[in-house]
């Protein structure tokens, strides 16, 4: 299906499990995009998965700029040459952030993502037939704004859960 969820507490190996998954998806020609709620987590995703991870808000900004440029060029009529040039430049610049049927979006710390963010991401995914992989820890904090949509999504997918903490092996 289009939606997969990987659950596990901190240290259970979610990133370790994701590395070969991301590699396999890329080898099959998928464009894997990594996003998360916070910049610090995006930095961690980059190191763990080797992906260009960014915040969801940076993607939203990019989508908005792309849509504005497309709307400007789609108006037709006589456009100032400089306006056309800027719009084409923005289309090119923000094209890489658009989803396609060959996109797989990985969202880390999925429990922290707000309802409004999920609504926007899911609408874009549905529109083009992309895939979504949510990585989350049900024991962590939940989204500040709105309901925990990632918990509701659990009802629509068979979500594997990693249960054994691997990172910390020393008994306390």
Coordinates of N, CA and C in Angstrom, one line a residue:
X1 N 0.8 -1.2 0.0 CA 0.0 0.0 0.0 C 0.8 1.3 0.0
X2 N 0.2 2.4 0.0 CA 0.8 3.7 0.0 C 1.4 4.1 1.4
X3 N 0.9 3.5 2.4 CA 1.2 3.9 3.8 C 1.8 2.7 4.6
X4 N 3.0 3.0 5.1 CA 3.7 2.0 6.0 C 4.1 2.8 7.3
X5 N 4.1 2.1 8.4 CA 4.5 2.8 9.7 C 5.5 1.8 10.4
X6 N 6.6 2.4 10.8 CA 7.6 1.6 11.6 C 7.6 2.2 13.0
X7 N 7.3 1.4 14.0 CA 7.3 1.9 15.3 C 8.4 1.3 16.2
X8 N 8.8 2.0 17.1 CA 9.8 1.5 18.0 C 10.3 2.6 19.0
X9 N 10.6 2.1 20.2 CA 11.2 3.1 21.2 C 12.6 3.5 20.8
X10 N 13.0 4.5 21.5 CA 14.4 5.0 21.2 C 15.4 3.9 21.4
X11 N 16.3 3.7 20.5 CA 17.4 2.7 20.7 C 17.0 1.3 20.2
X12 N 15.8 1.1 19.6 CA 15.4 -0.2 19.1 C 16.0 -0.5 17.7
X13 N 16.5 0.5 17.0 CA 17.2 0.2 15.8 C 16.3 0.6 14.6
X14 N 15.5 1.6 14.7 CA 14.6 2.1 13.6 C 15.5 2.6 12.5
X15 N 16.5 3.4 12.8 CA 17.4 3.9 11.7 C 18.2 2.8 11.1
X16 N 18.7 1.8 11.9 CA 19.4 0.7 11.3 C 18.6 -0.1 10.4
X17 N 17.3 -0.3 10.7 CA 16.4 -1.1 9.8 C 16.1 -0.3 8.5
X18 N 16.0 1.0 8.7 CA 15.7 1.9 7.5 C 16.8 2.0 6.5
X19 N 18.1 1.9 6.9 CA 19.2 2.0 5.9 C 19.1 1.1 4.7
X20 N 18.9 -0.2 4.9 CA 18.8 -1.1 3.8 C 17.5 -0.9 3.0
X21 N 16.4 -0.5 3.7 CA 15.1 -0.2 3.1 C 15.3 1.0 2.1
X22 N 15.9 2.0 2.6 CA 16.1 3.2 1.7 C 17.0 2.8 0.6
X23 N 18.1 2.1 0.8 CA 19.0 1.7 -0.3 C 18.3 0.9 -1.3
X24 N 17.4 -0.1 -0.9 CA 16.7 -0.9 -1.8 C 15.7 -0.1 -2.6
X25 N 15.0 0.9 -2.0 CA 14.1 1.7 -2.7 C 14.8 2.5 -3.8
X26 N 15.9 3.1 -3.4 CA 16.7 3.9 -4.3 C 17.2 3.0 -5.5
X27 N 17.6 1.8 -5.2 CA 18.1 0.9 -6.3 C 17.0 0.5 -7.3
X28 N 15.8 0.6 -6.8 CA 14.6 0.3 -7.7 C 14.1 1.6 -8.4
X29 N 14.8 2.7 -8.2 CA 14.5 3.9 -8.9 C 13.5 4.9 -8.2
X30 N 13.3 4.6 -6.9 CA 12.4 5.5 -6.1 C 13.2 6.7 -5.7
X31 N 12.6 7.9 -5.6 CA 13.1 9.1 -5.1 C 12.7 9.2 -3.6
X32 N 13.6 8.9 -2.7 CA 13.3 8.9 -1.3 C 13.6 10.3 -0.7
X33 N 12.5 10.9 -0.2 CA 12.6 12.2 0.4 C 12.4 12.0 1.9
X34 N 13.2 12.6 2.7 CA 13.2 12.5 4.2 C 12.8 13.9 4.8
X35 N 11.8 13.8 5.7 CA 11.3 15.0 6.3 C 10.9 14.8 7.7
X36 N 10.9 15.8 8.5 CA 10.6 15.7 9.9 C 10.1 17.0 10.5
X37 N 9.7 17.0 11.7 CA 9.1 18.2 12.3 C 10.2 19.2 12.7
X38 N 11.4 18.7 13.1 CA 12.4 19.6 13.6 C 13.7 19.5 12.9
X39 N 14.4 20.6 12.7 CA 15.7 20.6 12.0 C 16.7 19.7 12.7
X40 N 16.8 19.6 14.0 CA 17.8 18.8 14.6 C 17.5 17.3 14.3
X41 N 16.3 16.9 14.2 CA 16.0 15.5 13.8 C 16.3 15.3 12.3
X42 N 16.1 16.4 11.5 CA 16.5 16.3 10.0 C 18.0 16.0 9.9
X43 N 18.8 16.7 10.7 CA 20.3 16.6 10.7 C 20.6 15.1 11.1
X44 N 19.9 14.6 12.1 CA 20.2 13.2 12.5 C 19.8 12.2 11.4
X45 N 18.7 12.5 10.7 CA 18.3 11.6 9.6 C 19.3 11.6 8.5
X46 N 19.9 12.8 8.2 CA 20.9 12.8 7.2 C 22.1 11.9 7.5
X47 N 22.5 12.0 8.8 CA 23.7 11.2 9.2 C 23.3 9.7 9.3
X48 N 22.1 9.4 9.7 CA 21.7 8.0 9.9 C 21.4 7.3 8.6
X49 N 20.8 8.0 7.7 CA 20.2 7.4 6.4 C 20.9 7.9 5.2
X50 N 21.8 8.9 5.3 CA 22.5 9.4 4.1 C 21.5 10.1 3.1
X51 N 20.4 10.6 3.6 CA 19.5 11.3 2.8 C 19.5 12.8 3.1
X52 N 19.1 13.6 2.1 CA 19.0 15.1 2.3 C 17.7 15.3 3.0
X53 N 17.7 15.3 4.4 CA 16.5 15.4 5.2 C 16.3 16.9 5.5
X54 N 15.0 17.3 5.5 CA 14.6 18.7 5.8 C 13.4 18.7 6.7
X55 N 13.1 19.9 7.1 CA 11.9 20.0 7.9 C 10.6 20.1 7.0
X56 N 9.5 19.7 7.6 CA 8.3 19.7 6.8 C 8.0 21.1 6.4
X57 N 8.2 22.1 7.3 CA 8.0 23.5 6.9 C 8.8 24.0 5.7
X58 N 10.0 23.5 5.6 CA 10.8 23.9 4.4 C 10.2 23.3 3.1
X59 N 9.7 22.1 3.2 CA 9.0 21.5 2.0 C 7.7 22.3 1.7
X60 N 7.0 22.7 2.7 CA 5.7 23.5 2.5 C 6.1 24.8 1.8
X61 N 7.2 25.5 2.3 CA 7.6 26.7 1.6 C 7.9 26.5 0.2
X62 N 8.6 25.4 -0.1 CA 9.0 25.0 -1.5 C 7.8 24.8 -2.3
X63 N 6.8 24.0 -1.8 CA 5.6 23.7 -2.6 C 4.9 25.0 -2.9
X64 N 4.8 25.9 -1.9 CA 4.1 27.2 -2.1 C 4.8 28.0 -3.2
X65 N 6.1 28.1 -3.2 CA 6.8 28.9 -4.2 C 6.7 28.2 -5.6
X66 N 6.7 26.9 -5.6 CA 6.5 26.2 -6.9 C 5.1 26.5 -7.5
X67 N 4.1 26.4 -6.6 CA 2.7 26.7 -7.0 C 2.5 28.1 -7.5
X68 N 3.2 29.1 -6.8 CA 3.1 30.5 -7.2 C 3.7 30.7 -8.6
X69 N 4.8 30.1 -8.8 CA 5.5 30.2 -10.1 C 4.7 29.5 -11.2
X70 N 4.1 28.4 -11.0 CA 3.3 27.7 -12.0 C 2.0 28.5 -12.3
X71 N 1.4 29.1 -11.2 CA 0.3 30.0 -11.4 C 0.6 31.2 -12.3
X72 N 1.8 31.8 -12.0 CA 2.2 33.0 -12.8 C 2.3 32.6 -14.2
X73 N 3.0 31.5 -14.5 CA 3.2 31.1 -15.9 C 1.9 30.7 -16.6
X74 N 1.0 30.1 -15.8 CA -0.3 29.6 -16.3 C -1.3 30.7 -16.6
X75 N -1.1 31.9 -16.2 CA -2.0 33.0 -16.4 C -2.2 33.3 -17.8
X76 N -1.2 33.0 -18.6 CA -1.2 33.4 -20.0 C -1.1 34.9 -20.2
X77 N -1.4 35.3 -21.4 CA -1.4 36.8 -21.7 C 0.1 37.2 -21.8
X78 N 0.2 38.5 -21.7 CA 1.6 39.1 -21.8 C 2.2 39.2 -20.4
X79 N 3.2 38.6 -20.2 CA 4.0 38.7 -18.9 C 5.3 39.4 -19.2
X80 N 5.7 40.2 -18.3 CA 7.0 40.9 -18.4 C 8.0 39.8 -18.5
X81 N 9.0 40.0 -19.3 CA 10.1 39.0 -19.5 C 10.8 38.6 -18.2
X82 N 11.0 39.6 -17.3 CA 11.7 39.3 -16.1 C 10.8 38.5 -15.1
X83 N 9.5 38.7 -15.2 CA 8.5 37.9 -14.4 C 8.5 36.5 -14.9
X84 N 8.5 36.3 -16.2 CA 8.6 35.0 -16.8 C 9.9 34.3 -16.4
X85 N 11.0 35.0 -16.5 CA 12.3 34.4 -16.1 C 12.3 34.0 -14.7
X86 N 11.8 34.8 -13.8 CA 11.8 34.5 -12.3 C 10.9 33.3 -12.1
X87 N 9.8 33.2 -12.7 CA 8.8 32.1 -12.5 C 9.4 30.8 -13.0
X88 N 10.1 30.8 -14.1 CA 10.7 29.6 -14.6 C 11.9 29.2 -13.7
X89 N 12.6 30.2 -13.2 CA 13.7 29.9 -12.3 C 13.2 29.2 -11.1
X90 N 12.1 29.7 -10.5 CA 11.5 29.1 -9.3 C 10.9 27.7 -9.6
X91 N 10.3 27.5 -10.8 CA 9.8 26.2 -11.1 C 11.0 25.2 -11.1
X92 N 12.1 25.6 -11.7 CA 13.3 24.7 -11.8 C 13.8 24.5 -10.4
X93 N 13.9 25.5 -9.6 CA 14.5 25.4 -8.2 C 13.7 24.5 -7.3
X94 N 12.4 24.6 -7.4 CA 11.6 23.9 -6.4 C 11.0 22.6 -7.0
X95 N 11.3 22.2 -8.2 CA 10.8 21.0 -8.9 C 11.3 19.8 -8.1
X96 N 12.5 19.8 -7.5 CA 13.0 18.6 -6.8 C 12.2 18.3 -5.6
X97 N 11.4 19.2 -5.1 CA 10.7 18.9 -3.9 C 9.3 18.5 -4.1
X98 N 8.9 18.3 -5.4 CA 7.6 17.9 -5.7 C 7.5 16.4 -5.7
X99 N 6.4 15.8 -5.3 CA 6.2 14.4 -5.2 C 5.8 13.8 -6.6
X100 N 6.2 12.6 -6.9 CA 5.8 11.9 -8.1 C 5.3 10.5 -7.7
X101 N 4.9 9.7 -8.6 CA 4.5 8.3 -8.3 C 5.7 7.5 -7.9
X102 N 6.9 8.0 -8.2 CA 8.2 7.3 -7.8 C 8.8 7.9 -6.5
X103 N 8.0 8.6 -5.8 CA 8.5 9.2 -4.5 C 8.1 8.3 -3.4
X104 N 9.0 8.2 -2.4 CA 8.7 7.6 -1.1 C 9.1 8.6 -0.1
X105 N 8.2 9.0 0.7 CA 8.4 10.1 1.7 C 8.6 9.4 3.0
X106 N 9.7 9.6 3.7 CA 10.0 9.1 5.0 C 9.9 10.2 6.0
X107 N 8.9 10.1 6.9 CA 8.7 11.0 8.0 C 9.2 10.4 9.3
X108 N 10.2 11.1 9.9 CA 10.7 10.6 11.2 C 10.0 11.4 12.3
X109 N 10.0 10.7 13.5 CA 9.3 11.3 14.6 C 7.8 11.7 14.3
X110 N 7.2 10.7 13.6 CA 5.8 10.9 13.1 C 4.8 11.3 14.1
X111 N 5.0 11.0 15.4 CA 4.0 11.3 16.4 C 4.0 12.8 16.7
X112 N 5.1 13.5 16.3 CA 5.2 15.0 16.6 C 4.6 15.8 15.5
X113 N 4.2 15.2 14.3 CA 3.7 15.9 13.2 C 2.3 16.3 13.4
X114 N 1.9 17.6 13.1 CA 0.6 18.1 13.4 C -0.4 17.6 12.3
X115 N -1.7 17.7 12.7 CA -2.8 17.3 11.8 C -2.7 18.1 10.5
X116 N -2.5 19.4 10.6 CA -2.4 20.2 9.4 C -1.3 19.8 8.4
X117 N -0.1 19.5 9.0 CA 1.0 19.0 8.2 C 0.7 17.7 7.5
X118 N 0.1 16.8 8.3 CA -0.3 15.5 7.7 C -1.3 15.7 6.6
X119 N -2.3 16.5 6.8 CA -3.3 16.8 5.8 C -2.7 17.2 4.5
X120 N -1.8 18.1 4.6 CA -1.1 18.7 3.4 C -0.3 17.6 2.7
X121 N 0.5 16.9 3.5 CA 1.4 15.9 2.9 C 0.6 14.7 2.3
X122 N -0.4 14.3 3.0 CA -1.2 13.2 2.5 C -2.0 13.6 1.2
X123 N -2.4 14.8 1.1 CA -3.1 15.2 -0.1 C -2.2 15.2 -1.3
X124 N -0.9 15.6 -1.1 CA 0.0 15.6 -2.1 C 0.4 14.2 -2.5
X125 N 0.5 13.3 -1.6 CA 0.8 11.9 -1.8 C -0.3 11.2 -2.6
X126 N -1.5 11.5 -2.2 CA -2.7 10.9 -2.8 C -2.8 11.3 -4.3
X127 N -2.5 12.6 -4.5 CA -2.7 13.2 -5.8 C -1.8 12.5 -6.9
X128 N -0.6 12.1 -6.5 CA 0.3 11.6 -7.5 C 0.6 10.1 -7.3
X129 N 0.1 9.5 -6.2 CA 0.3 8.1 -6.0 C 1.7 7.8 -5.4
X130 N 2.2 8.7 -4.6 CA 3.5 8.4 -3.9 C 3.3 7.5 -2.7
X131 N 4.3 7.1 -2.1 CA 4.3 6.3 -0.9 C 4.8 7.0 0.3
X132 N 4.2 6.6 1.5 CA 4.6 7.3 2.8 C 5.1 6.2 3.8
X133 N 6.2 6.5 4.4 CA 6.7 5.7 5.5 C 6.9 6.6 6.7
X134 N 6.1 6.3 7.7 CA 6.2 7.0 9.0 C 7.0 6.2 10.0
X135 N 8.0 6.9 10.6 CA 8.8 6.3 11.6 C 8.4 7.0 12.9
X136 N 8.1 6.2 14.0 CA 7.6 6.9 15.2 C 7.9 6.1 16.4
X137 N 7.8 6.8 17.5 CA 7.9 6.2 18.8 C 6.7 6.5 19.6
X138 N 5.8 5.6 19.8 CA 4.5 5.9 20.5 C 4.7 6.3 21.9
X139 N 5.9 6.1 22.5 CA 6.1 6.5 23.9 C 6.6 8.0 24.0
X140 N 6.9 8.6 22.9 CA 7.4 10.0 22.9 C 6.2 11.0 22.9
X141 N 6.6 12.2 23.0 CA 5.6 13.3 23.0 C 4.7 13.2 21.7
X142 N 3.6 13.8 21.8 CA 2.7 13.9 20.6 C 2.7 15.3 20.0
X143 N 2.1 15.4 18.9 CA 2.0 16.7 18.2 C 1.4 17.7 19.2
X144 N 1.9 18.9 19.1 CA 1.4 20.0 19.9 C 0.0 20.5 19.5
X145 N -0.2 20.6 18.2 CA -1.4 21.1 17.6 C -2.3 20.0 17.1
X146 N -3.5 19.8 17.6 CA -4.4 18.8 17.0 C -4.2 17.4 17.5
X147 N -4.9 16.5 17.0 CA -4.9 15.1 17.4 C -3.6 14.4 16.9
X148 N -3.3 13.3 17.5 CA -2.2 12.4 17.0 C -2.6 11.6 15.8
X149 N -2.5 12.2 14.7 CA -3.0 11.6 13.4 C -2.2 10.3 13.1
X150 N -0.9 10.3 13.5 CA -0.1 9.0 13.2 C -0.7 7.8 14.0
X151 N -1.3 8.1 15.2 CA -1.9 7.0 16.0 C -3.2 6.5 15.2
X152 N -3.9 7.4 14.7 CA -5.1 7.1 13.9 C -4.7 6.3 12.7
X153 N -3.6 6.6 12.1 CA -3.2 5.9 10.9 C -2.8 4.4 11.2
X154 N -2.4 4.1 12.4 CA -2.1 2.8 12.8 C -3.3 1.8 12.6
X155 N -4.5 2.3 12.6 CA -5.7 1.5 12.3 C -5.8 1.1 10.9
X156 N -5.1 1.7 10.0 CA -5.2 1.4 8.6 C -4.0 0.7 8.0
X157 N -3.1 0.3 8.8 CA -1.9 -0.4 8.3 C -1.4 -1.4 9.4
X158 N -0.8 -2.5 8.9 CA -0.2 -3.4 9.8 C 1.2 -2.9 10.1
X159 N 1.4 -2.3 11.2 CA 2.6 -1.6 11.5 C 3.6 -2.5 12.3
X160 N 4.8 -2.8 11.7 CA 5.7 -3.5 12.5 C 6.3 -2.7 13.6
X161 N 6.6 -3.3 14.7 CA 7.2 -2.6 15.9 C 8.4 -3.3 16.3
X162 N 9.5 -2.5 16.5 CA 10.7 -2.9 17.1 C 10.6 -2.8 18.6
X163 N 10.9 -3.8 19.3 CA 10.6 -3.8 20.8 C 11.9 -3.9 21.6
X164 N 12.9 -4.5 21.2 CA 14.1 -4.7 22.0 C 15.1 -3.5 21.8
X165 N 15.4 -2.8 22.9 CA 16.4 -1.7 22.8 C 17.8 -2.3 22.6
X166 N 18.4 -1.9 21.5 CA 19.7 -2.3 21.1 C 20.8 -1.4 21.5
X167 N 20.5 -0.1 21.5 CA 21.6 0.9 21.7 C 22.2 0.8 23.0
X168 N 21.4 0.6 24.1 CA 22.0 0.6 25.4 C 22.1 -0.9 25.9
X169 N 23.3 -1.4 26.0 CA 23.4 -2.8 26.3 C 23.9 -3.0 27.8
X170 N 24.4 -1.9 28.4 CA 24.9 -2.0 29.7 C 23.8 -2.0 30.7
X171 N 23.7 -3.0 31.7 CA 22.7 -2.9 32.7 C 22.9 -1.8 33.6
X172 N 21.9 -1.2 34.1 CA 22.0 0.0 35.0 C 21.8 -0.5 36.4

